[in-house]
Short mmCIF file of C-alpha atoms and ligand atoms in Angstrom, two decimals:
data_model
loop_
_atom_site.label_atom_id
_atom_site.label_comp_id
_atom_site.label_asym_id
_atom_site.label_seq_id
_atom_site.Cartn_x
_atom_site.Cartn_y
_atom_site.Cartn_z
CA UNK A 542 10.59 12.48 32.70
CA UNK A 543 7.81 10.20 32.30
CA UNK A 544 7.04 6.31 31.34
CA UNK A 545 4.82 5.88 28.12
CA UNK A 546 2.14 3.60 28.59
CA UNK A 547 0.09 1.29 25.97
CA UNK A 548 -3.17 -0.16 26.38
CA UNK A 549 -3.47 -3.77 26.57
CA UNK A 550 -4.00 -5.34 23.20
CA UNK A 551 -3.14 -2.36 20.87
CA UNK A 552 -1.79 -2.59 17.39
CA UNK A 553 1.08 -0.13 18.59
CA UNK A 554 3.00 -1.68 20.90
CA UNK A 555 6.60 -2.62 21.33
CA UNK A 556 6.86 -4.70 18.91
CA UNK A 557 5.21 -2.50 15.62
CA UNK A 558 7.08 0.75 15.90
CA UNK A 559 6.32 1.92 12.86
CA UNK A 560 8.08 5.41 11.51
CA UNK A 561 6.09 8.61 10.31
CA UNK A 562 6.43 12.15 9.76
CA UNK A 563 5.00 14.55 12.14
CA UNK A 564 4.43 18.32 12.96
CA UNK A 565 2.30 20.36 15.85
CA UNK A 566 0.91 23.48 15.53
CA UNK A 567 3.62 26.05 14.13
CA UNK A 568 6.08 23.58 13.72
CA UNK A 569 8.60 21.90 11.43
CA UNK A 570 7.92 18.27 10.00
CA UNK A 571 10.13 15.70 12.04
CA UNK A 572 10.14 11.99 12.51
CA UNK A 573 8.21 10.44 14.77
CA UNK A 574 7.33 6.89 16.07
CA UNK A 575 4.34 5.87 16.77
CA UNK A 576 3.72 3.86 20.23
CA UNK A 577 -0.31 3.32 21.64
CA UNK A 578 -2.00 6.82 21.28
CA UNK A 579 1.34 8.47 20.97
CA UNK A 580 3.90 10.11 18.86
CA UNK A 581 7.47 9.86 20.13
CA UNK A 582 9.34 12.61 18.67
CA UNK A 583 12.47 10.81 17.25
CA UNK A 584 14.78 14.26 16.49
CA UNK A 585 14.61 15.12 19.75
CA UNK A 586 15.09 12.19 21.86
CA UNK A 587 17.69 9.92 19.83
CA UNK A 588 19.34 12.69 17.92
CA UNK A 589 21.15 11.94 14.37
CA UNK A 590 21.43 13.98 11.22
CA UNK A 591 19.11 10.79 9.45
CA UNK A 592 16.92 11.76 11.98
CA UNK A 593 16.39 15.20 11.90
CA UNK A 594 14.61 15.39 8.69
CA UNK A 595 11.52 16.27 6.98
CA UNK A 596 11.49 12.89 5.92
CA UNK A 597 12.41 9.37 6.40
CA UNK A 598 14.37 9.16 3.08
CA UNK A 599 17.84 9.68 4.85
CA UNK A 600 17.25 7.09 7.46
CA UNK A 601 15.69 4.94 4.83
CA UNK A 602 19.31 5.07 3.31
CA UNK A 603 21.10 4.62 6.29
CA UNK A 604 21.00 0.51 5.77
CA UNK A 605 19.83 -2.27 7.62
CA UNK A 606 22.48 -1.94 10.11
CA UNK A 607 21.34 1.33 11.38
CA UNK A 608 17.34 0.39 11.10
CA UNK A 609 18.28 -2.26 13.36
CA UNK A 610 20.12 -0.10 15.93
CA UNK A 611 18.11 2.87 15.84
CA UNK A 612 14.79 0.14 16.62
CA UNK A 613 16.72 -1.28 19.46
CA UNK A 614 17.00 2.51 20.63
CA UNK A 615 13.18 3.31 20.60
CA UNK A 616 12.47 0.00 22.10
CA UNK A 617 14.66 0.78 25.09
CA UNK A 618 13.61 4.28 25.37
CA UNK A 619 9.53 3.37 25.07
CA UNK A 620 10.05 0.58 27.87
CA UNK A 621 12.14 2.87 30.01
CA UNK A 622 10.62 6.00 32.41
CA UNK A 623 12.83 8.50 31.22
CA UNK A 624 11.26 9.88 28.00
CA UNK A 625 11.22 13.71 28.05
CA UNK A 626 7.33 14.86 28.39
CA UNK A 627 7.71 17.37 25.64
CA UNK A 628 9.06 15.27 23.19
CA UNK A 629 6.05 12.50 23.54
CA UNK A 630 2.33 14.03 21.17
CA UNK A 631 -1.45 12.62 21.82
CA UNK A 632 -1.63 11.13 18.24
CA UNK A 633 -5.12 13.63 18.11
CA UNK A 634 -2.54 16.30 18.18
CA UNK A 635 -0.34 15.70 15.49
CA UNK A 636 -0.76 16.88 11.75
CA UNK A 637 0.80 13.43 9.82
CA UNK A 638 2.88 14.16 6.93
CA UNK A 639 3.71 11.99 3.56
CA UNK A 640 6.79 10.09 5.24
CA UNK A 641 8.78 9.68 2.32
CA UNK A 642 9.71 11.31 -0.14
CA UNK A 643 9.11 8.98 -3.40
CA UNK A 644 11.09 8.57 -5.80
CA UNK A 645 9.67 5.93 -8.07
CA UNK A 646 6.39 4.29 -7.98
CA UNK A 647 5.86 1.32 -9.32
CA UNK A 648 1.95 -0.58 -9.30
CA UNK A 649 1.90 -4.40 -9.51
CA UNK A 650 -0.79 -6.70 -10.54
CA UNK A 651 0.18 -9.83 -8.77
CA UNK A 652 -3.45 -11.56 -6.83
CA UNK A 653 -4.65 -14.28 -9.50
CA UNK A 654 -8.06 -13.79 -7.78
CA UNK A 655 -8.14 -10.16 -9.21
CA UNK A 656 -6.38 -10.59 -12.07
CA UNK A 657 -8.83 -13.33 -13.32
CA UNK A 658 -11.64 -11.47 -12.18
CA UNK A 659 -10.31 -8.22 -14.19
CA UNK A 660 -9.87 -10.39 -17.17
CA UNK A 661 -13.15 -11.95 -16.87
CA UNK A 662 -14.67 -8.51 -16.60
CA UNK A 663 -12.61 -6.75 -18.87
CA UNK A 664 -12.31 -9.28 -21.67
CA UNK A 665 -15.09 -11.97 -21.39
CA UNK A 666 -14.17 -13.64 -24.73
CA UNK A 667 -10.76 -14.76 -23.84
CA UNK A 668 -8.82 -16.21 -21.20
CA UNK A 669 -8.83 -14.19 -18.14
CA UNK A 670 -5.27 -14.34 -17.03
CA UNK A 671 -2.78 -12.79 -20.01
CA UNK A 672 0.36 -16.13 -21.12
CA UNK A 673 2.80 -13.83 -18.96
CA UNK A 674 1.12 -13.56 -16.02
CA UNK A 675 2.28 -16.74 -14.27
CA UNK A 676 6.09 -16.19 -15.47
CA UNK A 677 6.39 -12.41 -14.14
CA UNK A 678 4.99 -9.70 -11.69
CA UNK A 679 3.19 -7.99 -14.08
CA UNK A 680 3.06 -4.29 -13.64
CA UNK A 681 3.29 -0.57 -15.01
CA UNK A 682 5.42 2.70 -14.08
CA UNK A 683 2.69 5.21 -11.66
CA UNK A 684 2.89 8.90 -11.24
CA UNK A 685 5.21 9.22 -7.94
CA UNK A 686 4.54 13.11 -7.18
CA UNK A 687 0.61 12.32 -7.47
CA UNK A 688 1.32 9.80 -4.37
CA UNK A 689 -0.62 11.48 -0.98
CA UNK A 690 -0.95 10.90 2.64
CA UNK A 691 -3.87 9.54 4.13
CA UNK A 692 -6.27 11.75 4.47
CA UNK A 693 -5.75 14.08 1.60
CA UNK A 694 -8.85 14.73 -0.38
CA UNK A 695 -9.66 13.25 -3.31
CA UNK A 696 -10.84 15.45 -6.34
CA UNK A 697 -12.88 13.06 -8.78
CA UNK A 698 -10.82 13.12 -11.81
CA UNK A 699 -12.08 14.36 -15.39
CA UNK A 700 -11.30 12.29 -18.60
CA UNK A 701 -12.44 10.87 -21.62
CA UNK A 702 -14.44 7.96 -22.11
CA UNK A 703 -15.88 5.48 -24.54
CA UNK A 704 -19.92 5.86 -24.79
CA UNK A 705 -21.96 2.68 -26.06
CA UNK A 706 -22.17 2.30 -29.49
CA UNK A 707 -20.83 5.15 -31.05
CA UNK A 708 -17.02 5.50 -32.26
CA UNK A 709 -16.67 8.88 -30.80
CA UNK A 710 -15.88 9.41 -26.74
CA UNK A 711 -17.38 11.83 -24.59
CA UNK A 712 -15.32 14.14 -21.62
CA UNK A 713 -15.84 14.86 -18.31
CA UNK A 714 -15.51 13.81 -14.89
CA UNK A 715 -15.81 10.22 -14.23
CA UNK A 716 -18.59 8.09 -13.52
CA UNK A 717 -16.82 4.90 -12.47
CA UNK A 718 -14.75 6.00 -9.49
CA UNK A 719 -13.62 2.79 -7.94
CA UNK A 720 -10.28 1.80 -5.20
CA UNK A 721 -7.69 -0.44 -4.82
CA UNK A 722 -6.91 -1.49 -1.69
CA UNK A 723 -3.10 -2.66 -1.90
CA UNK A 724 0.63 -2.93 0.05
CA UNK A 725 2.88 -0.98 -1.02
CA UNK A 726 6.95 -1.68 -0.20
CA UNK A 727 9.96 1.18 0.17
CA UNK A 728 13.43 1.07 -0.99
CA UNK A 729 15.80 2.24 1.28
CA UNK A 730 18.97 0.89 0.14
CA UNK A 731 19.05 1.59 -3.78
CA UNK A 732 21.58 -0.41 -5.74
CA UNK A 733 22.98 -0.18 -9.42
CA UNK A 734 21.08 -3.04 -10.89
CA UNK A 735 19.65 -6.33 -9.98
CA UNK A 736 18.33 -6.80 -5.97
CA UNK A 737 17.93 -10.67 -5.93
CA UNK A 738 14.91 -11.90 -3.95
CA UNK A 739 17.07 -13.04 -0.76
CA UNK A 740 18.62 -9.65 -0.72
CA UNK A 741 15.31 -8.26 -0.04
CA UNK A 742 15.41 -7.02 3.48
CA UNK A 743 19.12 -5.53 2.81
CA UNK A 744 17.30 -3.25 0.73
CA UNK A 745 13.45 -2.50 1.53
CA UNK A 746 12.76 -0.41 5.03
CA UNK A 747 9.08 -0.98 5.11
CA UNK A 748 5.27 -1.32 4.82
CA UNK A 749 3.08 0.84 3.79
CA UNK A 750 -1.24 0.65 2.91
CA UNK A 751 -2.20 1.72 -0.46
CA UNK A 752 -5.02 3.22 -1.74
CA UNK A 753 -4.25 3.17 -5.67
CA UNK A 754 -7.92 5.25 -6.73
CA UNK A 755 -8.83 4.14 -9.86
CA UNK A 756 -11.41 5.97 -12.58
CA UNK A 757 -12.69 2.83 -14.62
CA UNK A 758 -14.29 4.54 -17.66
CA UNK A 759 -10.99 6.17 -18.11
CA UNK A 760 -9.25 3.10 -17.80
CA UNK A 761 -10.99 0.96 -20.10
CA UNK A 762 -10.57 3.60 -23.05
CA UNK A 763 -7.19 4.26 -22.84
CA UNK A 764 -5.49 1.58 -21.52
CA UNK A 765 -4.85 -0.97 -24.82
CA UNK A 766 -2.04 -1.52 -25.25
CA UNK A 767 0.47 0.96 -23.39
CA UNK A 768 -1.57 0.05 -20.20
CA UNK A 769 -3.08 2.64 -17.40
CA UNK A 770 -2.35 6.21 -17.49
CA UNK A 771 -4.48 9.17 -16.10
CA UNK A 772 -7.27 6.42 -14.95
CA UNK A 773 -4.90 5.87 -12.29
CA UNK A 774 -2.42 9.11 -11.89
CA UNK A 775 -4.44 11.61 -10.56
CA UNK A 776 -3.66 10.48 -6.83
CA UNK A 777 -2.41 7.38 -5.23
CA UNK A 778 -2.68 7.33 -1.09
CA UNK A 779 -1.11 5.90 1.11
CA UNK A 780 -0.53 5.19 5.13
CA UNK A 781 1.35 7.82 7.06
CA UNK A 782 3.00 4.88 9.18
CA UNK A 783 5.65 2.79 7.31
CA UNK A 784 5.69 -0.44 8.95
CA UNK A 785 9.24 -1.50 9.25
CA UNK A 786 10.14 -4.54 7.33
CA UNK A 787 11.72 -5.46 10.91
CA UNK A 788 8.33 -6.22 12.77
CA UNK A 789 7.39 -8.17 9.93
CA UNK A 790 9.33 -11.53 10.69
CA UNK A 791 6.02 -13.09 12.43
CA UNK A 792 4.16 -12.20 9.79
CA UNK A 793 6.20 -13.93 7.01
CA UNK A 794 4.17 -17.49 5.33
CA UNK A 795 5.14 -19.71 2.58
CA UNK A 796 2.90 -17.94 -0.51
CA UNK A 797 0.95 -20.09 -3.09
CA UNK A 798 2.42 -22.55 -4.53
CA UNK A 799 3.44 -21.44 -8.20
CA UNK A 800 3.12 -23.64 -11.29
CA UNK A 801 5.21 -22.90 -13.43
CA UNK A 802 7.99 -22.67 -11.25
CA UNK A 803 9.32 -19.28 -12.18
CA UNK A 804 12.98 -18.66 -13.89
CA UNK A 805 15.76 -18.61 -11.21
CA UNK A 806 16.33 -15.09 -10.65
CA UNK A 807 12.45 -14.90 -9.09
CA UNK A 808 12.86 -17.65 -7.15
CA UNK A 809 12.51 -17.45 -3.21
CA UNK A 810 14.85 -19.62 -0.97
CA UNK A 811 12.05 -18.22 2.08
CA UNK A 812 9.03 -16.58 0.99
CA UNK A 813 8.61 -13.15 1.52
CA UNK A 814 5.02 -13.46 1.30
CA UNK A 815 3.10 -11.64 4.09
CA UNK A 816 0.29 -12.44 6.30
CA UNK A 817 -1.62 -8.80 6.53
CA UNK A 818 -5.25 -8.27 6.61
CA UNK A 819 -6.95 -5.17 5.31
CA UNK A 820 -10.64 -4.20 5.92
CA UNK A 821 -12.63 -1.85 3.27
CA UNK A 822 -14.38 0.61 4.83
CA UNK A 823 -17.18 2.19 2.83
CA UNK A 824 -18.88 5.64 4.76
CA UNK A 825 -17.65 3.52 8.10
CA UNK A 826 -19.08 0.21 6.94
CA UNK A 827 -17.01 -2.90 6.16
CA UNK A 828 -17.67 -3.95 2.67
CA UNK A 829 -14.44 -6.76 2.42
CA UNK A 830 -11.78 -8.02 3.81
CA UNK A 831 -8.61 -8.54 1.39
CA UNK A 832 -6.20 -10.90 2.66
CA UNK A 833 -2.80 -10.34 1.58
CA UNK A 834 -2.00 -14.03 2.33
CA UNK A 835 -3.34 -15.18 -1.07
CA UNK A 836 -1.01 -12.90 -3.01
CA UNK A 837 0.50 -15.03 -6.05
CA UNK A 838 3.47 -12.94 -6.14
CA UNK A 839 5.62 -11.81 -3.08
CA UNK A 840 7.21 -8.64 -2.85
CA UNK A 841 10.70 -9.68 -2.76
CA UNK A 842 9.86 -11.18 -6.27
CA UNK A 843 8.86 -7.67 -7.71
CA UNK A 844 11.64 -6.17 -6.34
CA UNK A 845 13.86 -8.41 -8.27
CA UNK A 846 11.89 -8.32 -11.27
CA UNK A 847 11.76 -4.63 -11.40
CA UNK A 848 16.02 -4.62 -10.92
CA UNK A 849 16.53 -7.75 -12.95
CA UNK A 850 16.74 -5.34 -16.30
CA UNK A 851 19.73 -3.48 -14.52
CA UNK A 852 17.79 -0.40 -13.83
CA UNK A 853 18.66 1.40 -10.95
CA UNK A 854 17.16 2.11 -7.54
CA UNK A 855 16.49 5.00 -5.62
CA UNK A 856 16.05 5.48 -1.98
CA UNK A 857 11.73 6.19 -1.73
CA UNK A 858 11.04 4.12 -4.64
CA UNK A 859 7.75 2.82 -4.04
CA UNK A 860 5.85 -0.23 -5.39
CA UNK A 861 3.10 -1.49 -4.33
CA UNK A 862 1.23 -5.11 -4.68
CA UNK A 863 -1.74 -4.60 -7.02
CA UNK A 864 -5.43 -4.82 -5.94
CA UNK A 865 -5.86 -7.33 -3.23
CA UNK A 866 -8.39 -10.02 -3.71
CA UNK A 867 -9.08 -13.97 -2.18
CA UNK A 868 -10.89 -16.23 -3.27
CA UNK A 869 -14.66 -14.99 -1.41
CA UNK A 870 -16.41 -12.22 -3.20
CA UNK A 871 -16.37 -10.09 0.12
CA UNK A 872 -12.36 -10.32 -0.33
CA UNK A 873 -12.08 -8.48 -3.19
CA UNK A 874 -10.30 -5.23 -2.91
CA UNK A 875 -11.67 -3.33 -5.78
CA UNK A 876 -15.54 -2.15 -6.07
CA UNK A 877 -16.00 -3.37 -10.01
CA UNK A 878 -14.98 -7.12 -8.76
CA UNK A 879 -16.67 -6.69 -5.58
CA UNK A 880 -19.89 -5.69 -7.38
CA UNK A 881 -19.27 -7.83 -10.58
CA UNK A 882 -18.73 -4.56 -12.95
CA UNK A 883 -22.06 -3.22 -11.25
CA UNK A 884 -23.99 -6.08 -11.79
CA UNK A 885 -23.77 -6.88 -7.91
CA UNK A 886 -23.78 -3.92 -5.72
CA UNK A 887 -23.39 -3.66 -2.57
CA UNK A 888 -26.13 -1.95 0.36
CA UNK A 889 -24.24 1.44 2.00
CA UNK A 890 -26.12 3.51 4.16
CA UNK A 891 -28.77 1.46 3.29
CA UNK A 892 -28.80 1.81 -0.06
CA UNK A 893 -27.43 -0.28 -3.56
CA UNK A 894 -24.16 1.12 -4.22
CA UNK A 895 -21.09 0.34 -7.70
CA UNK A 896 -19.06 3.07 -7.32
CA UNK A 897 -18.24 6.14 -5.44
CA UNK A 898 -20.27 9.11 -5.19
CA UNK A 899 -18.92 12.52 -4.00
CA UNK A 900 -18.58 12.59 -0.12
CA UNK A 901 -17.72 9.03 0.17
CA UNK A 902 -14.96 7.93 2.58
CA UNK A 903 -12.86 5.48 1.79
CA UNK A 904 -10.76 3.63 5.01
CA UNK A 905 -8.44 0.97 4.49
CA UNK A 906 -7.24 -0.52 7.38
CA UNK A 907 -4.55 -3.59 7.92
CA UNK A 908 -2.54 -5.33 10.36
CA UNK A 909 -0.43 -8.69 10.81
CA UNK A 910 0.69 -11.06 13.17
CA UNK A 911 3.56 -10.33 16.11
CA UNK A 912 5.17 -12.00 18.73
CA UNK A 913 3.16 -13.10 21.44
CA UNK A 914 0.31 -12.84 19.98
CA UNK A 915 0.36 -9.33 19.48
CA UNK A 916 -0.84 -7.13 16.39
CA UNK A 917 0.91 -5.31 13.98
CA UNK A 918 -0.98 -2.19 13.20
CA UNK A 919 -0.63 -0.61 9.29
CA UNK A 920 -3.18 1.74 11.08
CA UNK A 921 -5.56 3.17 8.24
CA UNK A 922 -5.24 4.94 4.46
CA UNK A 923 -8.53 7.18 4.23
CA UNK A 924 -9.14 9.48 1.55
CA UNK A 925 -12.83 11.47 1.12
CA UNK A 926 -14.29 11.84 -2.76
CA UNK A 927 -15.16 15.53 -3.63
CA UNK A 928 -16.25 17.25 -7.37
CA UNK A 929 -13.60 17.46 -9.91
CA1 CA B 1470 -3.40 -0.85 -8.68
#
């Protein structure tokens, strides 16, 4: 028996937790939690059928109830110095797994900062931000079984695309490879229809970073007026940890202030909008700094909006926020606002850079406010270009 120790300061400690799915060397996927440098092997110290699993989905579904209790367990067994040696992993040791299994995906559009810059880019004659955008989360069904752990490489994605001045497009792989750097949200507890915006934390286990790739030549030829398809479905990453919505309390602000006030059903009696905030990372340098804070839309709102219709849930539907963008241009979470559609780019390695090249690495990172002053770590989303 031993006593797990965390270093002072870290963005794992006793009050993140955060769940993930885990194997060593010859053996079987299994949950894990992740506390400083460690991974605390969850099937074999707290036991439970939910538990024993390839993948968080069962616990997801367990309810709040039984988040709550099983959290209470880890914290007790991470502060205590009776943890079994062979059921605690050097986080260098572990292969990390997709945690969920998803079920739906669902990709928002809800920062004004990038939609109006999109608009702006995308359609300079008219006004930037569509007449729906400030009555609903605007946003469009993804490709769930193209969603990937960090770390899982990304093959540059072939296509057609529109070439200047002639009516006819051209194929092949693209040439406008950009990122979105987003939060995405899980379902745990599905329902039959409608999840109002206070019942949000009944139903949604966690946190997740999202890296929703993007191929912009693609996009901008197919998209009128059924919206993105295979600009965006070729792979969608995201965070092996899934923050639970439970060490998120100290990280809850009052959002924007929205004008119009939206129809009843998206209402907010508290806001369930989040302070996190990401870094870019571009071949290891920082290129911006989203900040989540400035999100016009909270997640508790496109919840609702997604259920208002009466479609059902399932536990490991996914949706995430939309690119992530303030007001500064090194805020913006997206490469073709960053660098004003190429106009603007941005010095890598020392050279002017738009878009991504083969053999770029992409790292998002992200973390929140705790208790005490401590750090909530989303830990990183990485993903490394390659040929198509
Ligand atoms: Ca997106």
């Amino acid at each position: 028996m031993t006593r797990l120790h965390v270093s002072a300061g870290s963005e794992f400690g006793v009050h993140n937790l955060p769940y993930g799915v885990f194997s060593t060397e010859g053996t079987a996927r299994r949950i894990g939690v992740r506390f400083g440098d460690a991974v605390v092997d969850l099937s074999a110290t707290l036991g439970g059928d939910d538990l024993a699993q390839p993948t968080l989905n069962a616990f997801m579904a367990q309810g709040r109830d039984r988040w709550i209790e099983v959290r209470r367990q880890v914290t007790e067994l991470v502060l205590s110095d009776e943890v079994d040696e062979g059921s605690v992993h050097p986080i260098d040791s572990v292969t990390l797994h997709l945690p969920i299994e998803v079920a739906d995906y669902v990709d928002f559009y809800a920062s004004e900062h990038h939609a109006t810059n999109l608009g702006r880019l995308f359609r300079p004659d008219s006004e930037p931000l569509m007449p729906n955008w400030k009555h609903l989360p605007v946003g469009y069904h993804g490709r769930a079984g193209t969603v990937v752990v960090s770390g899982s490489p990304i093959r540059r994605p072939n296509g057609q695309r529109r070439v200047p001045d002639r009516s006819e497009p051209e194929f092949g792989p693209s040439q406008r490879l950009d990122i979105e750097a987003e939060l995405g949200f899980v379902v745990g507890v599905p329902a039959d229809g409608p999840i109002g915006t206070d019942d949000f934390a009944e139903h949604v286990f966690g946190a997740v970073l999202v890296n929703d790739w993007s191929a912009r030549d693609i996009q901008a030829w197919e998209y009128v007026p059924l919206g993105p398809h295979l600009g965006k479905s070729f792979a969608t990453s995201i965070s092996p940890w899934v923050v639970p919505l439970l060490a998120l309390e100290d990280a809850r602000i009052t959002g924007p202030v929205q004008d119009p006030e939206p129809l009843p059903y998206l209402r907010e009696r508290r806001s369930w909008a989040l302070d996190v905030d990401l870094a870019v990372r571009w071949n290891g340098q920082v290129v911006s700094r989203p900040p989540y804070s400035s999100m016009y839309w909270s997640p508790a709102q496109m919840l609702a909006h997604t259920t208002v219709n009466g479609a059902t849930s399932r536990t490991g539907d996914l949706f995430a926020s939309g690119t992530i963008s303030g007001p500064e241009r090194d805020q913006r979470g997206a490469f073709i606002e960053l660098t004003w559609g190429e106009a603007e780019p941005v010095v890598v390695d020392g050279r002017e850079r738009t878009f991504l090249e083969d053999g770029d690495e992409i790292v998002i990172e992200g973390s929140a406010p705790g208790p005490d002053g401590s750090r909530i770590g989303f830990g990183d989303v990485r993903g490394r270009v390659s040929g198509g």
